[in-house]
Amino acid sequence: MISETTTERLGRFGDFGGRYVPEALVAALEELDEHRQKAMSDPEFLGALAELHRSYTGRPSIITEVPRFAEHCGGARVVLKREDLNHTGSHKINNVLGQVLLTKRMGKSRVIAETGAGQHGVATATGAALLGLECTVYMGRVDTERQALNVARMRLLGAEVVPVDHGSRTLKDAVNEAFRDWVTNVDSTHYVLGTVTGPYPFPEMVRDFHRIIGVEARQQVLDAYGRLPDAVCACVGGGSNAMGIFHRFVDDPDVRLIGLEGGGEGVDSGRHAARFTGQATPGVLHGAYTYVLQDDDGQTVESHSVSAGLDYPSVGPEHAFLRDSGRAEYAPVTDDEAMEAFALLARTEGILPAIESAHALAGAMKVGRELGPEGLVLVSLSGRGDKDVDTAARWFGLLSGEEIVEAEQKKAEEPVGESAGSGG
Amino acid sequence: MTAVSEVLARAKDEGRAALVGYLPVGFPDVEGSVRAVRALVESGVDIVEVGLPYTDPLMDGPVIQTAATRALEGGVRVRDVFTAVRAVHEAGAAAVVMTYWNPVLHYGVDRFAADLSAAGGSGLITPDLVPDEAQEWIEASDRHDLDRIFLVAPSSTTERLRMTTGAARGFVYVAALMGVTGARTSVGDAAGALVERTRAVTDLPLCVGLGVSTREQVAQVAGFADGVIVGSALVRTLVDAPDPDTGLADLRALARELAAGAREGGR
Ligand SMILES: Cc1ncc(COP(=O)(O)O)c(C=O)c1O
């Protein structure tokens, strides 16, 4: 049972994980660990969280079979786990509600968060509003521009959004800034880390708050189909939605676990966020020992993805473990492939997925072709596409007036093939 | 006895605190940073912390971050840190490297220790490596007779103070406040209290850093610590300078002021 043996050493998944942080944060991490361990066996805490899931988020989220989409997946049956139907629009709320309840238990009055696509920031701003906590969200300048809608949402919810101008001005730099804030304000502040990375106990804690995705989905698939899926596909930024849906299947050896990374312009272009390729090697970033896109001097290399939520040069340590142990597979999906899957789901099923989730859909198209008509594929639809409408509209040249001219010009300069997703 | 402990012992005999100055290698360029660390030594700095720039310096404030980013843009490499260390050593002061863990890990922990030792370096300060995760470094530093300078923070429990100082060698870096590097208007009460708590559990010399930037603050800290660490204020002289020569002159002037402070406040 892999899931039982992974954490023998404090906070380690095999060699991965750990706690590489300034001493100033160790006390806070220990306090957090103590509180969350107690909370996870406290019926009162679990009850309060379950009630929020039910009456606030709308859990359990349903599963939806998508037969018209599946026609493009080698005939395999495809089922979506609909985290996009959650309040605030993505899986991120599962973890946030757990962490804001913990913040209250620890007697802290303020939360901070980093965000890439803005979904985690929106979820945190929401949880803070719900429980009356102060909230500051760090977001790379580039991401504030490509996810302007979510910046507005966070501000409407009463959060302060701080654009970060350092480094690549994306998620990685937002994480750095959040850590700086935390070191300075740790007495009053809890850092609601948004994915399954960072120093122990974050990877384990965030996974446990997201496990509900897989726990529900496994039972729902069993109930509906009388069998387990052959493959579970999920996109992997830091890896929280993927860990959430994978974890309940880890001990089902016949279920393939497939994580899809941001392949950007292709791994050969060097402009990608594929941490499980030859260009990434194990190292330390943001408190954890895991795979990192780094150069031959150990300096972090900037990642690229059309999807702000996958644009991160490192990945959760438990994913590193699952990959090295062979239990899970990881593959890059290019921007073109993801956008093709995005359009396909919209037109065949009337569902606009988040661009992050579209990577998982592209993965389902590939694995479906491998499995054929007997196959059953479960996909984590980690979020909905509202936040991405602008990006997608530009991508497909759907804007009016001057913008359409601009988009057309751009298209003429660098032609994007229609059939980009055909490579199996 | 390693160079750092010699320097600290000498300062103690002279009834003063040691002055520890931080500068990153590669800013404004490698040659310029070598000139700058020499200037520090010539101006009375006892121990030079040579910073190894890193892309994700999550314990640094804007000034050091700016310098590190520019150094990286200028193409600084890990191996350049040994050039600067050698320069400090040859100028007659003790040199320690301060860096985040990943560049060392990637270079190879033992190889880094060997090269640091060969360059005449005394040890390594690891802002994001606590003893709990440092087994490999503890072994390598033993093999190469290097100092292991770990940090203690106002939030450290007594148990952690004991564990951390037990693992440390050379001196203990006492973080004067909860926060990142950068000049502050006052040193705050946390530093003195933390020095007292740390003294209760170790005989190692205690050097206080984070937020110290003026002669007066150095003198104040010298009243209760064995060494005073100044980083951002020194780096700022170079960041703000209109040209390298002015930067170097400003750096010398500030370092001399700070060295005077370390003498004024000695215990
Ligand atoms: C909808 C959605 N899916 C996935 C992700 C990626 O995060 P993770 O890999 O932690 O699931 C994000 C991040 O912002 C997101 O908004």
XYZ file of C-alpha atoms in Angstrom, chain A residues 108-354:
247
model
C -5.168 33.917 13.604
C -6.986 36.840 12.034
C -5.424 37.149 8.613
C -4.799 34.892 5.641
C -2.493 35.330 2.682
C -2.354 33.341 -0.522
C -0.522 33.118 -3.808
C -2.430 32.616 -6.991
C -1.669 31.906 -10.625
C -4.926 31.531 -12.482
C -6.638 33.461 -9.733
C -8.882 30.562 -8.726
C -7.025 29.878 -5.520
C -6.989 33.582 -4.745
C -10.716 33.822 -5.369
C -11.338 30.792 -3.187
C -9.196 32.230 -0.395
C -10.833 35.647 -0.639
C -14.169 33.851 -0.445
C -13.224 31.779 2.586
C -11.862 34.895 4.276
C -15.070 36.801 3.632
C -17.103 33.884 4.923
C -15.189 33.657 8.190
C -14.360 37.335 8.667
C -10.616 37.139 8.097
C -8.376 39.762 6.546
C -6.987 38.617 3.219
C -4.046 39.511 0.991
C -3.382 37.698 -2.275
C -0.077 37.782 -4.165
C -0.241 37.395 -7.906
C 2.435 37.737 -10.581
C 1.953 40.854 -12.716
C 1.681 38.739 -15.873
C -1.087 36.701 -14.277
C -2.998 39.786 -13.089
C -3.158 40.778 -16.728
C -4.206 37.443 -18.176
C -6.680 36.794 -15.350
C -8.005 40.310 -14.838
C -11.520 39.030 -14.162
C -10.341 37.099 -11.129
C -8.437 40.125 -9.831
C -11.718 42.026 -9.868
C -13.522 39.146 -8.176
C -10.977 39.027 -5.350
C -11.222 42.765 -4.806
C -15.011 42.600 -4.765
C -14.707 39.950 -2.065
C -12.704 42.361 0.056
C -9.214 40.989 -0.525
C -6.156 43.055 -1.236
C -4.474 41.858 -4.444
C -0.757 42.599 -4.668
C 0.794 42.298 -8.142
C 4.341 40.906 -7.985
C 6.939 42.402 -10.297
C 9.921 40.204 -9.489
C 11.358 37.422 -11.604
C 9.032 35.808 -14.114
C 6.064 37.724 -12.611
C 4.030 34.548 -12.466
C 3.032 32.007 -9.857
C 6.555 31.165 -8.672
C 7.227 34.780 -7.762
C 3.859 35.134 -6.080
C 4.853 32.194 -3.863
C 8.143 33.893 -2.945
C 6.293 37.058 -2.002
C 3.747 35.153 0.068
C 6.578 33.490 1.989
C 8.164 36.898 2.636
C 4.897 38.201 4.010
C 4.485 35.087 6.132
C 7.956 35.324 7.669
C 7.140 38.894 8.668
C 3.577 38.427 9.944
C 3.464 34.836 11.055
C 1.975 35.670 14.468
C -1.276 36.962 13.036
C -1.266 35.300 9.649
C -1.809 31.896 8.139
C -0.480 31.210 4.660
C -3.192 29.379 2.744
C -0.913 27.608 0.309
C -2.883 26.686 -2.764
C -1.448 23.412 -3.875
C 0.241 20.211 -2.744
C 3.717 21.653 -2.515
C 5.714 23.768 -0.060
C 7.175 22.632 3.253
C 5.638 19.874 5.345
C 2.787 19.709 6.343
C 1.372 21.557 3.315
C 1.668 18.789 0.711
C -0.014 16.283 2.975
C -2.570 18.676 4.400
C -3.671 20.094 1.044
C -3.909 16.589 -0.391
C -6.079 15.489 2.514
C -8.440 18.416 1.984
C -8.714 17.491 -1.713
C -9.031 13.728 -1.227
C -12.761 14.206 -1.212
C -12.607 14.552 -5.013
C -11.324 11.013 -5.448
C -13.329 9.555 -2.594
C -16.544 10.790 -4.178
C -15.532 10.039 -7.749
C -14.428 6.470 -7.070
C -17.754 5.618 -5.464
C -19.750 7.473 -8.109
C -18.003 5.587 -10.922
C -18.468 2.261 -9.126
C -22.156 3.021 -8.598
C -22.742 4.125 -12.164
C -20.588 1.644 -14.073
C -20.076 -1.217 -11.660
C -16.339 -0.999 -12.175
C -13.356 1.239 -11.630
C -12.075 3.480 -14.416
C -9.098 2.310 -16.465
C -7.453 5.685 -16.225
C -7.792 8.861 -14.204
C -6.602 12.048 -15.921
C -5.891 15.332 -14.170
C -3.870 18.437 -14.941
C -0.853 19.118 -12.762
C 0.251 22.609 -11.863
C 1.403 22.222 -8.299
C -0.758 19.146 -8.445
C -3.597 19.593 -5.960
C -6.582 18.549 -8.060
C -4.555 15.631 -9.392
C -3.495 14.448 -5.912
C -7.068 14.946 -4.772
C -8.506 12.637 -7.390
C -5.520 10.226 -7.592
C -5.113 9.485 -3.932
C -8.183 7.324 -3.456
C -7.060 5.232 -6.465
C -3.419 4.767 -5.500
C -4.133 1.347 -4.052
C -6.084 0.233 -7.123
C -3.173 -1.074 -9.208
C -5.251 -1.503 -12.371
C -6.213 2.148 -12.507
C -3.720 4.220 -14.480
C -3.060 7.617 -12.917
C -2.127 10.163 -15.552
C -1.015 13.704 -14.756
C -0.939 16.249 -17.562
C 1.504 19.117 -17.397
C 1.618 22.397 -19.266
C 3.607 21.562 -22.397
C 3.508 25.182 -23.528
C 5.015 25.589 -26.973
C 6.394 22.052 -26.813
C 9.105 20.613 -24.591
C 11.702 20.989 -27.336
C 11.023 24.727 -27.512
C 12.202 25.133 -23.935
C 9.037 27.156 -23.320
C 6.958 24.814 -21.192
C 6.061 23.782 -17.658
C 6.806 20.058 -18.006
C 8.652 19.252 -14.799
C 8.837 15.556 -15.525
C 10.962 15.881 -18.630
C 14.714 15.679 -19.064
C 15.026 19.392 -18.430
C 13.843 19.117 -14.838
C 15.781 17.451 -12.058
C 15.211 17.044 -8.346
C 16.010 20.086 -6.268
C 14.572 22.407 -3.660
C 12.061 25.119 -4.432
C 9.585 26.773 -2.080
C 10.378 24.557 0.837
C 10.214 21.121 -0.750
C 12.622 18.704 -2.378
C 10.974 17.765 -5.649
C 11.366 18.078 -9.409
C 12.293 21.604 -10.448
C 12.927 23.218 -13.801
C 16.441 24.459 -13.176
C 19.597 25.256 -15.074
C 22.968 23.615 -14.560
C 23.681 26.040 -11.704
C 20.544 25.179 -9.759
C 18.842 28.434 -10.706
C 15.142 28.124 -11.386
C 14.215 28.270 -15.056
C 11.036 30.121 -15.951
C 8.119 28.028 -17.089
C 5.576 28.809 -19.807
C 2.015 27.723 -20.331
C -1.077 29.265 -21.892
C -2.648 28.319 -18.585
C -1.673 30.516 -15.655
C -2.524 27.729 -13.219
C -0.005 25.313 -14.731
C 2.761 27.862 -15.267
C 4.973 26.792 -12.362
C 8.542 25.416 -12.476
C 8.088 22.920 -9.656
C 5.564 20.286 -8.669
C 4.249 18.738 -5.481
C 6.662 16.233 -3.890
C 4.133 13.428 -3.711
C 3.816 13.599 -7.488
C 7.595 13.286 -7.739
C 7.326 10.177 -5.610
C 4.427 8.690 -7.585
C 6.301 9.290 -10.798
C 9.644 7.846 -9.663
C 7.964 4.841 -8.105
C 6.131 4.259 -11.385
C 2.676 4.458 -9.838
C 1.620 7.491 -11.865
C 2.454 8.651 -15.377
C 2.983 12.242 -16.414
C 2.900 13.765 -19.871
C 3.035 17.268 -21.283
C 0.120 18.728 -23.248
C 0.954 21.657 -25.518
C -0.980 24.906 -25.545
C -2.377 23.975 -28.965
C -3.546 20.556 -27.811
C -5.153 21.992 -24.695
C -7.002 24.679 -26.624
C -8.261 22.119 -29.112
C -9.666 20.040 -26.249
C -11.128 23.210 -24.729
C -13.022 24.005 -27.930
C -14.089 20.422 -28.380
C -15.676 20.074 -24.962
C -17.455 23.389 -25.396
C -18.936 22.460 -28.755
C -19.768 18.826 -28.118
C -21.035 19.051 -24.558
C -21.826 22.663 -23.741
C -19.199 22.846 -21.019
C -16.503 25.526 -20.981
C -13.611 24.058 -18.998
C -10.813 25.985 -17.343
